[in-house]
Amino acid sequence: MDSETKKSIESCIVEFPFTSFGFAPLKTPETIDAYKLWLKNNFHGSMAYLQDHLTFKEFPKTLFDQSRSAIVVTKDYYPAPQKSKLPIHNLRIAEYAKSDDYHEWFKNQLDQLITKLEKAFPGEMFTAMTDSKPVLERDLAQQAGLGWFGKNTCLIDSKQGSLFFIGEIYTSLNLEAIKAIHPDRCGTCTRCIDACPTGAIIEPYVLDANKCISYLTIEKKGNIPEELRPQINDWLFGCDICQTVCPWNEKVFGEEIKPKQAEKLTVTSELITELKYLLTTSGKKLMKEFSDSPLSRARGSGLKRNALIVIANLGIKELIQEVIECKKQESIKEVATWCEAKLNSL
Ligand code: B12
Ligand code: SF4
Ligand code: SF4
């Protein structure tokens, strides 16, 4: 890679509000064996697509003809770069979900970057992705020098923390890394492992998704195992605990990031109104209202299921009638019955 190529790409990238970027040649990821073991142990739960993606992740050049390397980009999501129009402001949702869906706006920014790159490099191939194609993104970003794998499995940068998305552009250009591999700075710290309410980080760098609140509230279809429901506490969608306790995020974002998950939410009339809205609005209407938001990933029935768990955990007896009504819907009947029993036992 000559310095002209590097300079030319950099001058295209700096026009965008990205957090950091680097380059990585496409090769078998260093951590592919960890990925294979993770799948073998069924830590991916019902996310069967992660198994189907194995070959493309192991041999990245097979995903697109001509691709040889990747331009890897990160974008901070805290504070929210794009305020979403969600009718939810009081319930606890993961920070990344407070913006519109990054699969849209971040991907659009990457596509706009491609338009510039195509002008600068006519005849070369570029394809943008962010959590949208079979790419082992944390490994790729680590190879591009954009962070280290934390014990919570998130990629962390000592200046940016870990509250960022990863996106990449595969290209036919032959690019070499421009940044050194980031050293592991977890040291003897185990804060994320100790703070995880469900024990999902079963050992440093290994997460069992079956136990993770993020998986349970976003990805899992159907019922959530009863023994895990109390630990979900008041998380309606996603979970940030293993990141907000991390000293590297505290260092970047200050004390404000720390107490976010410390105590239960106060039950206010606004909070009750939001939960009532989730229970009484049809699944179809919820999907329409949340169409631009990451929350749509859980679908209407998933959001209602999560709301019922939050209601039970916060002991919101004011919503008992709405909870009983939910028993009429087959997909949430079991959790509504469980929630009713919890409220009645108070
Ligand atoms: C499936 C998935 C999930 C699953 C499983 C998460 C997981 N840790 O695997 C669930 C639904 C739980 C999830 C949750 C979240 N996710 Co997610 N998720 C993905 C997805 C689609 C695949 C991840 C994957 O391949 N997992 C497989 C396992 C084996 O990989 P891993 O856990 O990352 O582990 C790696 C390292 O730990 C390392 N490793 C393993 N053993 C060892 C041992 C040593 C010694 C070392 C050094 C390293 C090491 O190798 C592994 C493979 O590279 C990616 C997008 C993509 N295409 O890559 C986004 C992605 C990882 N998710 C992302 C985000 C933002 C989240 C959440 C923060 C959302 C939220 N707030 O609820 C949480 C974070 C939870 C957490 N602690 O990971 C971002 C992460 C950005 C970052 N800074 O790291 C990604 C990259 C999406 C994106 N494009 O931005 N996610
Ligand atoms: S996201 Fe929450 S539940 Fe999942 S590993 Fe982190 S702290 Fe545990
Ligand atoms: S909390 Fe500690 S162990 Fe966990 S990722 Fe952060 S620095 Fe590493």
XYZ file of C-alpha atoms and ligand atoms in Angstrom:
453
model
C 0.000 0.000 0.000
C 1.552 3.314 -1.015
C 1.226 6.461 1.091
C -0.912 8.115 -1.644
C -3.587 5.397 -1.278
C -3.573 5.778 2.510
C -3.832 9.581 2.294
C -6.575 9.448 -0.290
C -8.736 7.064 1.808
C -8.114 9.117 4.948
C -9.204 12.327 3.206
C -12.502 10.652 2.231
C -13.125 9.280 5.755
C -12.448 12.499 7.688
C -15.482 14.107 6.056
C -17.701 11.788 8.135
C -18.487 11.906 11.875
C -16.885 8.546 12.607
C -15.075 7.865 15.869
C -12.073 5.935 14.587
C -10.933 3.901 11.616
C -8.240 1.471 10.536
C -7.423 -1.042 7.819
C -7.085 -4.808 7.955
C -6.187 -7.381 5.309
C -8.886 -10.069 4.947
C -7.622 -13.326 6.421
C -8.843 -16.056 8.741
C -9.625 -14.311 12.073
C -7.206 -14.908 14.942
C -10.132 -15.866 17.192
C -11.915 -18.232 14.796
C -11.230 -21.205 17.084
C -12.874 -19.333 19.996
C -15.881 -18.738 17.712
C -16.051 -22.416 16.728
C -15.869 -23.527 20.365
C -18.580 -21.026 21.284
C -20.891 -22.500 18.642
C -20.023 -26.056 19.695
C -21.040 -25.203 23.268
C -24.365 -23.819 21.973
C -23.633 -20.417 23.539
C -25.390 -18.856 20.535
C -28.780 -20.165 21.727
C -31.386 -19.899 18.977
C -29.291 -17.560 16.760
C -28.828 -20.343 14.176
C -27.572 -17.880 11.548
C -24.314 -17.596 13.518
C -23.621 -21.274 12.724
C -24.563 -20.765 9.053
C -22.103 -17.836 8.868
C -19.077 -19.863 9.925
C -17.501 -20.445 6.486
C -17.678 -16.770 5.455
C -16.271 -15.717 8.821
C -13.435 -18.217 8.594
C -12.617 -17.343 4.969
C -13.644 -13.672 4.639
C -12.460 -13.303 1.043
C -15.163 -15.767 -0.070
C -17.955 -13.338 0.886
C -17.425 -11.046 -2.137
C -15.384 -11.705 -5.280
C -12.238 -9.539 -5.474
C -12.300 -8.422 -1.832
C -8.828 -8.321 -0.294
C -8.988 -6.016 2.689
C -11.305 -3.998 4.903
C -11.634 -0.376 5.955
C -12.977 -0.696 9.509
C -14.841 2.178 11.127
C -16.332 2.765 14.595
C -19.087 5.130 15.694
C -19.901 6.126 19.289
C -23.498 5.564 20.409
C -23.301 7.337 23.751
C -24.640 9.987 24.042
C -27.156 8.978 21.343
C -25.903 10.389 17.995
C -29.455 10.423 16.591
C -32.378 10.972 18.947
C -35.105 8.534 18.012
C -38.796 9.416 18.003
C -39.589 6.577 20.416
C -42.631 7.085 22.654
C -40.538 5.584 25.483
C -38.388 7.795 27.707
C -38.659 6.299 31.182
C -38.215 2.559 30.725
C -34.711 1.117 30.789
C -33.360 0.328 27.339
C -29.783 -0.212 26.178
C -27.961 2.971 25.185
C -27.418 1.836 21.596
C -31.201 1.558 21.143
C -31.810 5.213 22.037
C -30.886 6.219 18.481
C -32.674 5.126 15.324
C -31.575 1.762 13.987
C -27.842 1.921 13.217
C -28.288 -0.730 10.508
C -29.868 2.146 8.580
C -28.109 5.417 9.433
C -24.593 4.068 10.062
C -24.832 1.870 6.963
C -26.016 4.929 4.964
C -22.976 6.899 6.122
C -20.734 4.023 5.050
C -22.488 3.921 1.655
C -21.904 7.673 1.251
C -18.242 7.086 2.044
C -18.210 4.445 -0.707
C -19.471 7.005 -3.223
C -16.387 9.120 -2.446
C -14.044 6.133 -2.505
C -15.376 5.011 -5.898
C -14.539 8.431 -7.314
C -11.046 8.305 -5.827
C -10.421 4.695 -6.921
C -12.292 4.029 -10.188
C -12.619 0.337 -11.031
C -12.056 -0.850 -7.442
C -14.753 -2.710 -5.495
C -16.288 -1.484 -2.175
C -19.119 -2.989 -0.094
C -20.345 -1.622 3.247
C -21.697 -3.637 6.182
C -22.533 -3.210 9.840
C -23.924 -6.252 11.632
C -25.596 -7.073 8.335
C -23.375 -9.754 6.796
C -21.322 -12.744 8.028
C -18.297 -10.877 9.368
C -16.593 -11.473 12.741
C -16.644 -7.751 13.378
C -14.929 -7.479 16.752
C -12.026 -9.582 15.498
C -11.741 -7.496 12.319
C -11.765 -4.244 14.297
C -9.209 -5.674 16.706
C -6.990 -6.553 13.714
C -7.407 -2.979 12.465
C -6.041 -1.714 15.805
C -9.353 -0.253 17.009
C -9.494 -1.901 20.435
C -8.911 -4.990 22.556
C -11.361 -7.742 23.531
C -12.554 -6.936 27.050
C -13.359 -9.747 29.449
C -17.006 -8.765 28.802
C -16.209 -9.674 25.125
C -16.794 -6.086 23.927
C -14.122 -4.303 21.942
C -12.653 -1.490 24.052
C -10.431 1.417 23.103
C -8.534 3.153 25.885
C -9.596 6.603 24.575
C -13.143 5.797 23.374
C -14.355 3.148 25.837
C -16.589 0.446 24.354
C -19.886 2.223 23.618
C -19.403 2.199 19.859
C -20.637 0.315 16.785
C -18.363 -1.378 14.295
C -18.838 -1.128 10.530
C -16.622 -2.176 7.645
C -16.092 -1.719 3.939
C -14.665 -4.709 2.088
C -12.556 -3.606 -0.845
C -10.442 -4.949 -3.686
C -7.698 -2.495 -2.633
C -4.718 -4.159 -1.017
C -4.570 -2.338 2.341
C -2.239 -2.941 5.264
C -2.916 -2.142 8.917
C -2.101 1.479 9.761
C -2.512 1.055 13.517
C -0.726 -1.287 15.906
C -2.747 -4.007 17.661
C -4.238 -2.486 20.833
C -2.796 -4.160 23.959
C -5.221 -5.876 26.383
C -5.780 -3.421 29.255
C -8.191 -5.457 31.415
C -5.394 -6.512 33.751
C -6.673 -8.080 36.970
C -10.055 -6.311 36.788
C -13.174 -8.532 36.902
C -15.864 -5.854 37.403
C -17.957 -6.907 34.384
C -17.945 -10.577 35.375
C -18.883 -9.744 38.980
C -21.653 -7.297 37.981
C -23.435 -9.423 35.366
C -26.787 -10.251 37.028
C -27.200 -13.607 35.288
C -23.609 -14.892 35.320
C -23.611 -14.803 31.493
C -19.860 -14.114 31.290
C -18.996 -17.665 32.219
C -15.259 -17.002 32.054
C -13.174 -14.038 30.908
C -13.853 -13.314 27.174
C -16.638 -15.922 26.926
C -20.335 -15.024 27.009
C -23.139 -17.596 27.102
C -25.861 -15.771 25.173
C -28.540 -18.092 26.617
C -28.060 -16.278 29.945
C -27.483 -12.744 28.627
C -30.261 -10.183 29.203
C -29.435 -8.616 25.856
C -30.109 -11.922 24.069
C -33.141 -12.755 26.196
C -34.880 -9.400 25.665
C -33.889 -8.782 22.025
C -33.135 -11.974 20.158
C -34.963 -14.759 21.984
C -38.377 -15.683 20.662
C -41.037 -17.175 22.943
C -40.730 -17.623 26.679
C -37.777 -16.541 28.789
C -36.747 -19.190 31.372
C -38.521 -18.405 34.639
C -35.371 -18.568 36.761
C -33.799 -15.726 34.738
C -36.795 -13.376 34.861
C -36.045 -11.772 38.260
C -32.458 -10.959 37.178
C -33.759 -9.070 34.152
C -34.911 -6.561 36.741
C -36.247 -3.487 34.876
C -34.461 -3.936 31.527
C -37.094 -3.665 28.802
C -34.644 -4.056 25.915
C -30.941 -4.967 25.908
C -28.489 -4.530 28.777
C -25.441 -2.332 29.368
C -24.294 -3.432 32.821
C -21.035 -5.163 31.830
C -20.055 -2.005 29.954
C -21.222 0.710 32.330
C -19.288 -0.868 35.219
C -16.127 -0.971 33.102
C -13.459 1.446 34.387
C -12.526 2.303 30.785
C -16.029 3.641 30.117
C -16.009 5.430 33.474
C -12.714 7.022 32.459
C -14.143 8.259 29.141
C -17.716 9.150 30.168
C -17.230 9.989 33.838
C -19.340 9.141 36.873
C -22.630 9.695 34.981
C -22.307 6.338 33.263
C -21.851 4.465 36.545
C -25.049 4.571 38.601
C -27.308 3.934 35.596
C -28.003 0.365 36.588
C -27.281 0.574 40.299
C -30.782 0.811 41.689
C -34.233 -0.142 40.415
C -36.186 2.452 38.458
C -38.584 4.535 40.507
C -42.171 3.647 39.631
C -43.688 6.896 38.388
C -46.980 7.527 36.605
C -45.008 8.135 33.365
C -43.325 4.741 33.691
C -46.695 3.055 34.276
C -48.169 4.868 31.257
C -45.376 3.573 29.022
C -45.832 -0.022 30.237
C -49.595 0.251 29.787
C -49.054 1.529 26.256
C -46.897 -1.512 25.438
C -49.466 -3.958 26.823
C -52.555 -2.391 25.277
C -51.264 -1.418 21.812
C -51.553 -4.135 19.157
C -48.333 -5.875 18.105
C -48.878 -4.627 14.554
C -49.202 -0.994 15.691
C -46.109 -1.303 17.917
C -44.096 -2.584 14.949
C -45.258 0.389 12.899
C -44.435 2.894 15.665
C -40.995 1.336 16.246
C -40.150 0.717 12.592
C -37.103 3.059 12.699
C -35.935 1.828 16.097
C -33.772 -1.154 17.107
C -36.706 -2.085 19.409
C -38.557 -3.473 16.388
C -36.092 -6.401 16.475
C -37.970 -7.822 19.498
C -41.304 -7.588 17.623
C -44.585 -6.652 19.319
C -44.931 -9.893 21.285
C -41.324 -9.692 22.523
C -41.822 -6.127 23.792
C -45.040 -7.140 25.550
C -43.305 -10.183 27.096
C -40.457 -7.964 28.313
C -42.919 -5.381 29.677
C -44.712 -8.118 31.667
C -41.413 -9.190 33.227
C -40.598 -5.576 34.177
C -44.099 -5.138 35.672
C -43.651 -8.289 37.795
C -40.138 -7.299 38.893
C -41.207 -3.771 39.859
C -44.445 -5.036 41.462
C -46.705 -2.653 39.526
C -50.120 -3.761 40.813
C -51.810 -0.793 39.098
C -51.542 -2.735 35.803
C -53.126 -6.005 36.984
C -56.178 -5.640 34.696
C -54.015 -5.052 31.619
C -51.866 -8.043 32.618
C -54.965 -10.276 32.894
C -56.096 -9.085 29.432
C -52.738 -10.246 28.009
C -53.598 -13.828 28.988
C -55.912 -13.858 25.948
C -52.909 -13.634 23.604
C -51.414 -17.070 23.002
C -47.814 -15.843 22.489
C -47.635 -14.130 25.921
C -50.210 -16.140 27.877
C -47.638 -18.002 29.981
C -45.643 -14.906 31.004
C -48.844 -12.919 31.670
C -50.108 -15.723 33.960
C -46.736 -15.727 35.745
C -46.817 -11.925 36.076
C -50.378 -11.981 37.478
C -49.364 -14.572 40.096
C -46.338 -12.443 41.083
C -48.488 -9.329 41.492
C -51.114 -11.241 43.483
C -48.445 -12.560 45.847
C -47.397 -9.054 46.873
C -24.517 -12.353 18.256
C -24.256 -10.944 18.750
C -24.710 -10.633 20.029
C -25.210 -11.683 21.011
C -23.986 -12.435 21.588
C -22.879 -11.482 22.096
C -21.505 -12.075 22.178
N -20.701 -11.557 23.093
O -21.187 -12.979 21.398
C -25.997 -10.811 22.031
C -27.448 -10.719 21.611
C -25.936 -11.296 23.483
C -25.313 -9.462 21.815
C -25.298 -8.470 22.784
C -24.697 -7.233 22.589
N -24.229 -6.744 21.441
Co -23.988 -7.816 19.844
N -23.510 -8.751 18.291
C -23.597 -9.996 17.945
C -22.958 -10.259 16.560
C -24.083 -10.379 15.513
C -22.050 -11.487 16.504
C -21.093 -11.608 17.711
C -20.353 -12.918 17.686
O -19.850 -13.331 16.661
N -20.263 -13.611 18.816
C -19.528 -14.837 18.903
C -18.558 -14.807 20.080
C -17.659 -16.057 20.089
O -17.747 -13.694 19.868
P -17.449 -12.604 21.004
O -18.325 -12.869 22.182
O -17.451 -11.272 20.376
O -16.027 -13.066 21.476
C -14.844 -12.713 20.787
C -13.743 -12.352 21.807
O -14.200 -12.423 23.124
C -12.623 -13.265 21.448
N -12.228 -14.238 22.439
C -12.812 -15.400 22.745
N -12.096 -16.051 23.670
C -11.016 -15.289 23.922
C -9.968 -15.476 24.804
C -8.990 -14.483 24.890
C -7.849 -14.711 25.825
C -9.086 -13.309 24.099
C -8.053 -12.230 24.190
C -10.158 -13.136 23.215
C -11.108 -14.124 23.148
O -12.977 -14.010 20.291
C -14.359 -13.983 20.066
C -14.618 -14.009 18.569
O -14.011 -12.905 17.915
C -22.101 -8.944 16.368
C -22.017 -8.403 14.925
C -21.036 -9.195 14.082
N -21.409 -9.477 12.869
O -19.943 -9.513 14.522
C -22.804 -7.926 17.301
C -21.905 -6.963 18.113
C -20.799 -7.796 18.706
N -22.809 -6.505 19.172
C -22.629 -5.284 19.524
C -23.318 -4.634 20.589
C -23.259 -3.132 20.636
C -24.002 -5.403 21.558
C -24.546 -4.923 22.924
C -23.723 -3.851 23.593
C -26.022 -4.452 22.750
C -26.734 -4.213 24.073
N -26.429 -3.179 24.821
O -27.633 -4.950 24.453
C -24.547 -6.254 23.716
C -23.195 -6.501 24.427
C -23.195 -7.768 25.223
C -21.791 -8.366 25.309
N -21.179 -8.307 26.489
O -21.276 -8.864 24.302
C -21.506 -4.632 18.723
C -20.247 -4.592 19.619
C -19.372 -3.367 19.508
C -18.202 -3.466 20.485
N -17.713 -2.300 20.889
O -17.742 -4.524 20.872
C -21.411 -5.610 17.477
C -20.016 -5.737 16.859
C -22.394 -5.053 16.418
C -21.865 -3.827 15.666
N -21.746 -3.928 14.350
O -21.515 -2.819 16.242
N -24.730 -9.390 20.602
S -25.162 -7.510 28.629
Fe -25.940 -7.698 30.751
S -26.592 -9.839 30.963
Fe -25.333 -9.702 29.088
S -23.253 -10.245 29.781
Fe -23.422 -8.013 29.946
S -24.122 -7.638 32.074
Fe -24.492 -9.784 31.618
S -14.856 -4.303 33.493
Fe -12.691 -4.739 33.779
S -12.430 -6.852 33.062
Fe -14.397 -6.129 32.300
S -13.959 -5.384 30.243
Fe -13.784 -3.610 31.631
S -11.614 -3.543 32.220
Fe -11.995 -5.546 31.296
